[in-house]
Coordinates of N, CA and C and ligand atoms in Angstrom, one line a residue:
M750 N 0.8 -1.2 0.0 CA 0.0 0.0 0.0 C 0.9 1.2 0.0
R751 N 0.6 2.2 -0.9 CA 1.3 3.4 -0.9 C 1.0 4.3 0.2
K752 N 1.9 5.3 0.5 CA 1.7 6.0 1.7 C 1.2 7.5 1.5
D753 N 0.7 8.1 2.5 CA 0.3 9.5 2.5 C 1.3 10.1 3.4
T754 N 2.0 11.2 3.1 CA 3.1 11.8 3.8 C 2.8 13.3 4.1
P755 N 3.6 13.9 5.0 CA 3.4 15.4 5.2 C 3.7 16.2 3.9
K756 N 4.6 15.6 3.0 CA 4.8 16.3 1.8 C 3.5 16.3 0.9
H757 N 2.8 15.2 0.9 CA 1.5 15.2 0.1 C 0.5 16.1 0.8
Q758 N 0.5 16.1 2.2 CA -0.4 17.1 2.8 C -0.1 18.6 2.4
G759 N 1.2 18.8 2.3 CA 1.6 20.2 1.9 C 1.1 20.5 0.5
L760 N 1.2 19.6 -0.4 CA 0.7 19.8 -1.8 C -0.8 19.9 -1.8
R761 N -1.5 19.1 -1.0 CA -2.9 19.3 -1.0 C -3.3 20.7 -0.5
N762 N -2.6 21.2 0.5 CA -2.9 22.5 1.0 C -2.8 23.5 -0.1
Q763 N -1.7 23.3 -0.9 CA -1.5 24.3 -2.1 C -2.7 24.1 -3.1
L764 N -3.1 22.9 -3.3 CA -4.2 22.7 -4.3 C -5.4 23.4 -3.8
V765 N -5.7 23.3 -2.5 CA -6.9 24.0 -2.0 C -6.8 25.5 -2.2
E766 N -5.6 26.1 -2.1 CA -5.4 27.5 -2.4 C -5.7 27.8 -3.9
V767 N -5.3 26.9 -4.8 CA -5.5 27.1 -6.2 C -7.0 27.0 -6.5
L768 N -7.7 26.1 -5.8 CA -9.2 26.0 -6.0 C -9.9 27.3 -5.4
R769 N -9.4 27.8 -4.3 CA -10.0 29.0 -3.8 C -9.8 30.2 -4.8
E770 N -8.6 30.3 -5.4 CA -8.3 31.3 -6.4 C -9.2 31.1 -7.7
K771 N -9.6 29.9 -7.9 CA -10.5 29.6 -9.0 C -12.0 29.9 -8.7
G772 N -12.3 30.3 -7.4 CA -13.6 30.6 -7.0 C -14.4 29.6 -6.2
V773 N -13.7 28.6 -5.8 CA -14.4 27.6 -4.9 C -14.4 28.1 -3.5
N774 N -15.5 28.3 -2.9 CA -15.6 28.9 -1.5 C -16.4 28.0 -0.5
N775 N -16.7 26.8 -0.9 CA -17.5 25.9 -0.1 C -16.5 25.2 0.9
E776 N -16.5 25.6 2.2 CA -15.5 25.1 3.1 C -15.6 23.6 3.3
A777 N -16.7 23.1 3.4 CA -16.9 21.7 3.6 C -16.2 20.8 2.4
V778 N -16.4 21.4 1.2 CA -15.8 20.8 0.1 C -14.2 20.9 0.1
L779 N -13.8 22.1 0.4 CA -12.3 22.3 0.5 C -11.6 21.5 1.6
T780 N -12.4 21.4 2.7 CA -11.8 20.6 3.8 C -11.6 19.1 3.4
A781 N -12.7 18.6 2.7 CA -12.7 17.3 2.3 C -11.5 17.1 1.3
I782 N -11.4 18.0 0.3 CA -10.2 17.9 -0.7 C -8.9 17.9 -0.1
S783 N -8.8 18.8 1.1 CA -7.5 18.8 1.8 C -7.2 17.5 2.6
K784 N -8.1 16.6 2.7 CA -8.0 15.4 3.4 C -7.8 14.2 2.5
V785 N -8.3 14.2 1.3 CA -8.3 12.9 0.5 C -6.9 12.9 -0.2
P786 N -6.2 11.8 0.0 CA -4.9 11.6 -0.8 C -5.1 11.2 -2.2
R787 N -5.2 12.2 -3.0 CA -5.6 12.0 -4.5 C -4.6 11.1 -5.2
H788 N -3.3 11.2 -4.7 CA -2.2 10.4 -5.4 C -2.6 8.9 -5.2
L789 N -3.2 8.5 -4.2 CA -3.5 7.0 -4.0 C -4.6 6.5 -4.9
Y790 N -5.3 7.4 -5.6 CA -6.4 7.1 -6.5 C -5.9 7.1 -7.9
M791 N -4.6 7.3 -8.2 CA -4.0 7.4 -9.4 C -2.9 6.3 -9.6
D792 N -2.6 6.0 -10.9 CA -1.5 5.1 -11.2 C -0.2 5.8 -10.6
S793 N 0.6 4.9 -10.1 CA 1.8 5.5 -9.5 C 2.7 6.2 -10.5
S794 N 2.6 6.0 -11.7 CA 3.5 6.7 -12.7 C 3.0 8.1 -12.8
F795 N 1.9 8.5 -12.4 CA 1.4 9.8 -12.4 C 1.4 10.5 -11.0
E796 N 1.9 9.8 -10.1 CA 1.8 10.2 -8.7 C 2.3 11.6 -8.5
Q797 N 3.4 11.9 -9.1 CA 4.1 13.2 -8.9 C 3.2 14.4 -9.3
Y798 N 2.2 14.1 -10.2 CA 1.4 15.2 -10.8 C 0.0 15.2 -10.0
A799 N -0.2 14.4 -9.0 CA -1.5 14.2 -8.4 C -2.2 15.4 -7.8
Y800 N -1.4 16.4 -7.4 CA -1.9 17.7 -6.8 C -1.9 18.9 -7.8
R801 N -1.7 18.5 -9.1 CA -2.0 19.5 -10.0 C -3.6 19.5 -10.3
D802 N -4.0 20.7 -10.7 CA -5.5 20.7 -10.9 C -5.8 20.3 -12.3
Q803 N -5.6 19.0 -12.5 CA -5.8 18.4 -13.9 C -6.4 17.1 -13.8
A804 N -7.1 16.6 -14.9 CA -7.5 15.3 -15.0 C -6.4 14.4 -15.5
F805 N -6.4 13.1 -15.2 CA -5.3 12.2 -15.6 C -5.9 10.9 -16.1
P806 N -5.2 10.2 -17.0 CA -5.8 8.8 -17.4 C -5.7 7.8 -16.1
I807 N -6.7 7.0 -16.1 CA -6.7 5.9 -15.2 C -7.0 4.6 -16.0
R808 N -7.1 3.4 -15.3 CA -7.2 2.2 -16.1 C -8.5 2.2 -16.9
A809 N -8.7 1.2 -17.8 CA -9.8 1.1 -18.6 C -10.1 2.3 -19.5
N810 N -9.1 3.0 -19.8 CA -9.2 4.2 -20.7 C -10.1 5.3 -20.2
Q811 N -10.2 5.4 -18.9 CA -11.0 6.5 -18.3 C -10.1 7.5 -17.6
T812 N -10.8 8.5 -16.9 CA -9.9 9.6 -16.3 C -10.3 9.8 -14.9
I813 N -9.4 10.3 -14.1 CA -9.8 10.8 -12.7 C -10.1 12.2 -13.0
S814 N -11.3 12.6 -12.5 CA -11.7 14.0 -12.7 C -10.7 15.1 -12.2
Q815 N -10.7 16.2 -12.8 CA -9.9 17.4 -12.3 C -10.4 17.8 -10.9
P816 N -9.6 18.2 -10.0 CA -10.0 18.6 -8.7 C -11.1 19.8 -8.7
Y817 N -10.8 20.7 -9.6 CA -11.7 21.8 -9.7 C -13.2 21.3 -10.1
T818 N -13.3 20.3 -11.0 CA -14.5 19.7 -11.4 C -15.2 19.0 -10.2
V819 N -14.4 18.2 -9.5 CA -14.9 17.5 -8.3 C -15.5 18.6 -7.3
A820 N -14.7 19.7 -7.1 CA -15.2 20.7 -6.2 C -16.4 21.4 -6.6
V821 N -16.6 21.7 -7.9 CA -17.8 22.3 -8.4 C -19.0 21.4 -8.3
Q822 N -18.8 20.1 -8.7 CA -19.9 19.2 -8.7 C -20.3 18.9 -7.2
S823 N -19.4 18.8 -6.3 CA -19.6 18.5 -4.9 C -20.4 19.7 -4.3
D824 N -20.0 20.9 -4.6 CA -20.6 22.2 -4.1 C -22.1 22.2 -4.7
L825 N -22.3 22.0 -6.0 CA -23.6 22.1 -6.6 C -24.6 21.2 -6.0
L826 N -24.1 20.0 -5.5 CA -25.1 19.1 -4.9 C -25.9 19.7 -3.7
G827 N -25.2 20.7 -3.0 CA -25.8 21.3 -2.0 C -26.2 20.4 -0.8
V828 N -25.4 19.4 -0.6 CA -25.8 18.4 0.4 C -24.9 18.7 1.7
S829 N -25.5 18.1 2.8 CA -24.7 18.2 4.1 C -24.6 16.8 4.7
E830 N -23.9 16.8 5.8 CA -23.6 15.5 6.5 C -24.9 14.6 6.7
G831 N -24.7 13.3 6.4 CA -25.9 12.5 6.6 C -26.7 12.3 5.4
D832 N -26.6 13.3 4.4 CA -27.5 13.2 3.2 C -27.0 12.0 2.3
K833 N -27.9 11.5 1.5 CA -27.6 10.4 0.6 C -27.4 10.9 -0.8
V834 N -26.2 10.5 -1.3 CA -25.8 10.9 -2.7 C -25.5 9.7 -3.6
L835 N -26.0 9.7 -4.8 CA -25.7 8.7 -5.7 C -24.7 9.3 -6.8
E836 N -23.6 8.5 -7.0 CA -22.6 8.9 -8.0 C -22.7 8.0 -9.2
I837 N -22.8 8.5 -10.4 CA -22.7 7.6 -11.5 C -21.3 7.8 -12.2
G838 N -20.6 6.7 -12.2 CA -19.2 6.7 -12.7 C -18.1 6.7 -11.6
T839 N -18.0 5.6 -10.9 CA -17.1 5.5 -9.7 C -15.6 5.8 -10.2
G840 N -15.2 5.4 -11.3 CA -13.9 5.6 -11.9 C -12.8 5.3 -10.9
S841 N -12.0 6.3 -10.6 CA -10.9 6.2 -9.6 C -11.4 6.1 -8.2
G842 N -12.5 6.5 -7.9 CA -13.0 6.6 -6.5 C -12.8 8.0 -5.9
Y843 N -12.1 8.8 -6.5 CA -11.7 10.1 -5.9 C -13.0 11.0 -5.5
Q844 N -13.9 11.1 -6.5 CA -15.0 11.9 -6.2 C -15.8 11.3 -5.0
A845 N -16.0 10.0 -5.0 CA -16.7 9.2 -4.0 C -16.0 9.5 -2.6
A846 N -14.6 9.5 -2.6 CA -14.0 9.7 -1.3 C -14.2 11.1 -0.8
V847 N -14.2 12.1 -1.8 CA -14.4 13.5 -1.3 C -15.8 13.6 -0.7
L848 N -16.8 13.0 -1.3 CA -18.2 13.0 -0.7 C -18.2 12.3 0.6
C849 N -17.5 11.1 0.7 CA -17.5 10.4 2.0 C -16.8 11.3 3.1
E850 N -15.8 12.0 2.7 CA -15.1 12.9 3.7 C -16.1 14.0 4.2
M851 N -17.0 14.3 3.3 CA -18.0 15.4 3.7 C -19.0 14.9 4.6
G852 N -19.0 13.6 4.9 CA -19.9 13.0 5.8 C -21.3 12.5 5.1
V853 N -21.2 12.5 3.8 CA -22.3 12.1 3.0 C -22.4 10.5 2.9
K854 N -23.6 9.9 2.8 CA -23.7 8.5 2.6 C -23.7 8.3 1.0
V855 N -22.6 7.6 0.6 CA -22.4 7.5 -0.9 C -22.8 6.2 -1.5
F856 N -23.4 6.2 -2.6 CA -23.8 5.1 -3.4 C -23.2 5.4 -4.7
T857 N -22.5 4.4 -5.3 CA -21.8 4.7 -6.5 C -21.9 3.5 -7.5
V858 N -22.0 3.8 -8.8 CA -22.2 2.8 -9.8 C -21.1 3.0 -10.9
E859 N -20.5 1.8 -11.3 CA -19.5 1.8 -12.4 C -19.8 0.7 -13.4
R860 N -19.7 1.0 -14.7 CA -20.1 0.0 -15.7 C -18.8 -0.7 -16.2
Q861 N -17.6 -0.3 -15.9 CA -16.4 -1.0 -16.3 C -16.0 -2.0 -15.1
K862 N -16.0 -3.2 -15.4 CA -15.8 -4.2 -14.4 C -14.4 -4.0 -13.7
E863 N -13.4 -3.9 -14.6 CA -12.0 -3.7 -14.1 C -11.9 -2.6 -13.1
L864 N -12.6 -1.4 -13.4 CA -12.5 -0.3 -12.5 C -13.3 -0.5 -11.2
F865 N -14.5 -1.2 -11.4 CA -15.4 -1.5 -10.3 C -14.6 -2.4 -9.3
D866 N -14.0 -3.5 -9.8 CA -13.3 -4.4 -9.0 C -12.1 -3.7 -8.2
H867 N -11.3 -2.9 -8.9 CA -10.2 -2.3 -8.3 C -10.6 -1.2 -7.3
T868 N -11.5 -0.3 -7.7 CA -11.9 0.8 -6.9 C -12.7 0.5 -5.6
S869 N -13.6 -0.5 -5.8 CA -14.4 -0.8 -4.6 C -13.5 -1.4 -3.4
V870 N -12.5 -2.1 -3.8 CA -11.5 -2.6 -2.8 C -10.7 -1.4 -2.3
L871 N -10.2 -0.6 -3.2 CA -9.3 0.5 -2.8 C -10.1 1.4 -1.8
L872 N -11.3 1.7 -2.0 CA -12.1 2.7 -1.1 C -12.2 2.1 0.2
Q873 N -12.4 0.8 0.3 CA -12.5 0.1 1.6 C -11.2 0.2 2.3
Q874 N -10.1 -0.1 1.6 CA -8.7 -0.1 2.1 C -8.4 1.3 2.7
L875 N -8.9 2.3 2.1 CA -8.7 3.7 2.5 C -9.7 4.2 3.6
G876 N -10.5 3.3 4.0 CA -11.4 3.6 5.1 C -12.8 4.1 4.8
Y877 N -13.1 4.1 3.5 CA -14.4 4.7 3.1 C -15.4 3.5 2.8
K878 N -16.7 3.7 3.1 CA -17.6 2.6 2.9 C -18.8 3.0 2.1
P879 N -18.5 3.4 0.9 CA -19.7 3.6 0.0 C -20.4 2.3 -0.4
T880 N -21.6 2.4 -0.8 CA -22.3 1.3 -1.3 C -22.0 1.3 -2.9
A881 N -21.1 0.3 -3.3 CA -20.7 0.3 -4.7 C -21.4 -0.8 -5.5
K882 N -21.7 -0.4 -6.7 CA -22.5 -1.3 -7.6 C -21.9 -1.4 -8.9
F883 N -21.8 -2.6 -9.5 CA -21.3 -2.8 -10.9 C -22.6 -2.8 -11.8
G884 N -22.7 -1.9 -12.7 CA -23.9 -1.9 -13.5 C -24.1 -0.6 -14.3
D885 N -25.2 -0.4 -14.9 CA -25.4 0.7 -15.8 C -26.0 1.9 -15.0
G886 N -25.3 3.0 -14.9 CA -25.7 4.2 -14.2 C -26.9 4.8 -14.8
Y887 N -27.3 4.6 -16.1 CA -28.5 5.1 -16.6 C -29.7 4.7 -15.8
K888 N -29.6 3.5 -15.1 CA -30.7 3.0 -14.3 C -30.7 3.5 -12.9
G889 N -29.6 4.2 -12.5 CA -29.5 4.7 -11.1 C -29.4 3.5 -10.2
M890 N -29.9 3.7 -8.9 CA -29.9 2.6 -7.9 C -31.3 2.6 -7.3
P891 N -32.3 2.1 -7.9 CA -33.7 2.3 -7.4 C -33.9 1.7 -6.0
T892 N -33.1 0.6 -5.7 CA -33.3 0.0 -4.4 C -33.1 1.0 -3.3
F893 N -32.1 1.9 -3.5 CA -31.8 2.8 -2.4 C -32.3 4.3 -2.6
A894 N -33.1 4.4 -3.6 CA -33.7 5.8 -3.9 C -34.8 6.0 -2.8
P895 N -35.1 7.3 -2.6 CA -34.7 8.5 -3.2 C -33.4 9.1 -2.6
F896 N -32.7 9.9 -3.4 CA -31.4 10.5 -3.0 C -31.6 12.0 -2.8
D897 N -30.8 12.6 -1.9 CA -30.7 14.1 -1.7 C -29.9 14.7 -2.9
G898 N -29.1 13.9 -3.5 CA -28.3 14.4 -4.6 C -27.8 13.3 -5.5
I899 N -27.7 13.6 -6.8 CA -27.2 12.6 -7.8 C -26.1 13.3 -8.6
V900 N -24.9 12.8 -8.6 CA -23.8 13.4 -9.5 C -23.4 12.5 -10.5
V901 N -23.4 12.9 -11.7 CA -23.0 12.2 -12.9 C -21.6 12.6 -13.2
T902 N -20.6 11.7 -13.3 CA -19.2 12.2 -13.6 C -18.8 11.7 -15.0
A903 N -19.7 11.5 -15.9 CA -19.4 11.2 -17.3 C -20.4 12.0 -18.1
A904 N -20.0 12.3 -19.4 CA -20.8 13.2 -20.3 C -22.0 12.5 -20.7
A905 N -23.2 13.0 -20.4 CA -24.5 12.4 -20.8 C -25.0 13.1 -22.0
P906 N -25.5 12.3 -23.0 CA -26.1 12.9 -24.3 C -27.4 13.7 -23.9
E907 N -28.1 13.2 -22.8 CA -29.3 13.9 -22.5 C -29.5 13.5 -21.0
I908 N -30.6 14.1 -20.4 CA -30.7 13.9 -18.9 C -31.5 12.6 -18.8
P909 N -30.9 11.6 -18.0 CA -31.7 10.3 -17.9 C -32.9 10.4 -17.0
K910 N -34.1 10.0 -17.5 CA -35.3 10.1 -16.8 C -35.3 9.3 -15.4
A911 N -34.6 8.2 -15.5 CA -34.6 7.3 -14.3 C -33.9 8.0 -13.2
L912 N -32.9 8.9 -13.5 CA -32.2 9.6 -12.4 C -33.1 10.6 -11.8
L913 N -33.8 11.4 -12.7 CA -34.7 12.4 -12.1 C -35.8 11.8 -11.2
A914 N -36.2 10.5 -11.6 CA -37.3 9.9 -10.7 C -36.7 9.4 -9.4
Q915 N -35.4 9.4 -9.3 CA -34.8 8.9 -8.0 C -34.3 10.0 -7.1
L916 N -34.7 11.3 -7.5 CA -34.4 12.4 -6.6 C -35.5 12.7 -5.6
K917 N -35.1 13.0 -4.3 CA -36.0 13.6 -3.4 C -36.6 14.9 -3.9
V918 N -37.8 15.3 -3.4 CA -38.2 16.6 -3.7 C -37.2 17.5 -2.9
G919 N -36.7 18.5 -3.5 CA -35.7 19.4 -3.0 C -34.2 18.9 -3.3
G920 N -34.2 17.7 -3.9 CA -32.8 17.2 -4.2 C -32.4 17.7 -5.6
R921 N -31.0 17.5 -5.8 CA -30.4 18.0 -7.0 C -29.7 16.9 -7.8
L922 N -29.8 17.1 -9.2 CA -29.0 16.3 -10.1 C -28.0 17.1 -10.7
V923 N -26.7 16.8 -10.5 CA -25.6 17.6 -11.2 C -25.0 16.7 -12.2
I924 N -25.1 17.2 -13.5 CA -24.8 16.4 -14.6 C -24.3 17.1 -15.8
P925 N -23.1 16.7 -16.4 CA -22.6 17.4 -17.6 C -23.3 16.8 -18.8
V926 N -23.9 17.7 -19.6 CA -24.7 17.3 -20.7 C -24.2 17.8 -22.0
G927 N -24.0 17.0 -23.0 CA -23.6 17.4 -24.3 C -22.9 16.4 -25.1
A928 N -22.5 16.7 -26.3 CA -21.8 15.7 -27.1 C -20.4 15.4 -26.6
V929 N -19.9 14.2 -26.8 CA -18.7 13.7 -26.2 C -17.5 14.3 -26.8
D930 N -17.5 14.7 -28.1 CA -16.4 15.2 -28.8 C -16.3 16.7 -28.6
A931 N -17.1 17.4 -27.8 CA -17.2 18.8 -27.5 C -17.1 19.0 -26.0
V932 N -17.3 20.3 -25.7 CA -17.4 20.5 -24.2 C -18.8 20.3 -23.8
Q933 N -19.0 20.0 -22.5 CA -20.4 19.7 -22.1 C -20.7 20.8 -21.1
T934 N -22.0 21.1 -21.0 CA -22.5 22.1 -20.1 C -22.9 21.4 -18.7
M935 N -22.5 22.0 -17.7 CA -22.9 21.5 -16.3 C -24.3 22.0 -15.9
Y936 N -25.2 21.0 -15.8 CA -26.5 21.3 -15.4 C -26.8 21.0 -13.9
C937 N -27.5 21.8 -13.2 CA -27.9 21.5 -11.9 C -29.5 21.5 -11.9
I938 N -30.0 20.4 -11.7 CA -31.5 20.3 -11.8 C -32.0 20.0 -10.4
T939 N -33.0 20.8 -10.0 CA -33.6 20.7 -8.7 C -35.0 20.2 -8.9
R940 N -35.3 19.2 -8.0 CA -36.7 18.7 -8.1 C -37.5 19.6 -7.1
K941 N -38.4 20.4 -7.7 CA -39.2 21.3 -7.0 C -40.4 20.7 -6.3
S942 N -40.9 19.7 -7.0 CA -42.1 19.0 -6.5 C -42.1 17.6 -7.2
E943 N -43.1 16.8 -6.9 CA -43.2 15.5 -7.6 C -43.0 15.6 -9.1
K944 N -43.6 16.6 -9.7 CA -43.6 16.7 -11.1 C -42.8 17.9 -11.7
Q945 N -42.4 18.9 -10.8 CA -41.7 20.0 -11.4 C -40.2 20.0 -11.0
F946 N -39.4 20.4 -12.1 CA -37.9 20.5 -12.0 C -37.5 21.8 -12.5
S947 N -36.5 22.4 -11.8 CA -35.9 23.7 -12.4 C -34.4 23.4 -12.8
R948 N -34.0 24.2 -13.7 CA -32.7 23.8 -14.3 C -31.8 25.1 -14.3
A949 N -30.5 25.0 -13.9 CA -29.6 26.0 -14.0 C -28.3 25.5 -14.7
V950 N -27.6 26.4 -15.3 CA -26.3 26.0 -16.0 C -25.1 26.6 -15.3
H951 N -24.0 25.8 -15.3 CA -22.9 26.3 -14.5 C -21.6 26.0 -15.2
G952 N -21.5 26.5 -16.5 CA -20.2 26.5 -17.2 C -20.0 25.3 -17.9
D953 N -18.8 25.3 -18.7 CA -18.4 24.2 -19.6 C -17.3 23.3 -19.0
F954 N -17.4 22.0 -19.2 CA -16.5 21.1 -18.7 C -16.3 20.0 -19.8
R955 N -15.3 19.1 -19.5 CA -15.0 18.0 -20.5 C -14.9 16.7 -19.7
F956 N -15.8 15.8 -20.2 CA -15.8 14.4 -19.5 C -15.6 13.3 -20.5
V957 N -15.3 12.1 -20.0 CA -15.4 10.9 -20.9 C -16.9 10.6 -21.0
P958 N -17.3 9.9 -22.1 CA -18.7 9.6 -22.3 C -19.4 8.7 -21.3
M959 N -20.7 9.0 -21.0 CA -21.5 8.2 -20.2 C -22.1 7.1 -21.3
L960 N -21.7 5.9 -21.2 CA -22.1 4.9 -22.1 C -23.3 4.0 -21.5
S961 N -24.1 3.6 -22.5 CA -25.2 2.6 -22.0 C -24.7 1.2 -22.2
D962 N -25.4 0.3 -21.6 CA -25.1 -1.1 -21.6 C -24.7 -1.7 -22.9
K963 N -25.4 -1.2 -23.9 CA -25.3 -1.7 -25.3 C -23.9 -1.4 -25.9
E964 N -23.3 -0.2 -25.5 CA -22.1 0.2 -26.1 C -20.9 -0.4 -25.7
Ligands
SAH876 N1 -15.9 10.0 -10.6 C1 -14.7 9.5 -11.2 C2 -14.7 9.9 -12.7 C3 -14.3 8.8 -13.5 S1 -14.5 9.1 -15.3 C4 -13.4 10.0 -10.5 O1 -13.5 10.7 -9.5 O2 -12.4 9.5 -10.8 C5 -16.2 8.5 -15.5 C6 -16.5 7.1 -15.2 O3 -17.8 6.9 -15.6 C7 -15.7 6.0 -15.9 O4 -15.1 5.2 -15.0 C8 -16.7 5.3 -16.8 O5 -16.5 3.9 -16.9 C9 -18.0 5.5 -16.0 N2 -19.3 5.4 -16.8 C10 -19.5 5.7 -18.0 N3 -20.8 5.4 -18.3 C11 -21.4 4.8 -17.2 C12 -22.6 4.3 -17.0 N4 -23.6 4.2 -17.9 N5 -22.8 3.8 -15.8 C13 -21.8 3.8 -14.8 N6 -20.6 4.3 -15.0 C14 -20.3 4.8 -16.2

């Protein structure tokens, strides 16, 4: 098992300052980012770059999200300790770990078996206990619904209806929507009532595609 050291902590503190300069001001999110050893969620060959505010390749041709993106999505969820959040796209486990550090109850789905197998074990080893599922995130996790927040960490061509249906009234879906070969728009959709949803946009981002079971 690789280690977390005071040097890594120093780099994390610097990363938090970079995120503040970029406009992140949610203290719960910044505190969580200052605690999660991002280098342990990355391949050791990229370890030296782990505290740069950049996305990096991980196994199965996927990416670990950029810290700024993780911060924005975690903030937009508007959740607090004890809330239930569903994440679509476990990937490296970094976003899930940040949410766990915020005291959120995390449910996470991954469709790549290799990543699911690796990351569900890693998260346990690092002391986090999200409910992890191997499967298609387009379906959400109906058994554990409804959720206070749902965060999609892959680019969706459209907003999946099943995910809207699994939100609590007052809950938010944070999802990048758009074509995969372009930038995507970050949407934050709030369930106002059983049938009403409101939508806000929060800038452009770039994600790997959200794929369905057939692809
Ligand atoms: N949250 C991750 C980001 C990983 S990249 C992190 O912090 O590192 C996005 C992930 O979404 C990839 O691992 C990809 O395999 C996964 N993914 C894509 N489509 C999916 C789907 N339909 N269901 C579940 N996971 C999906």
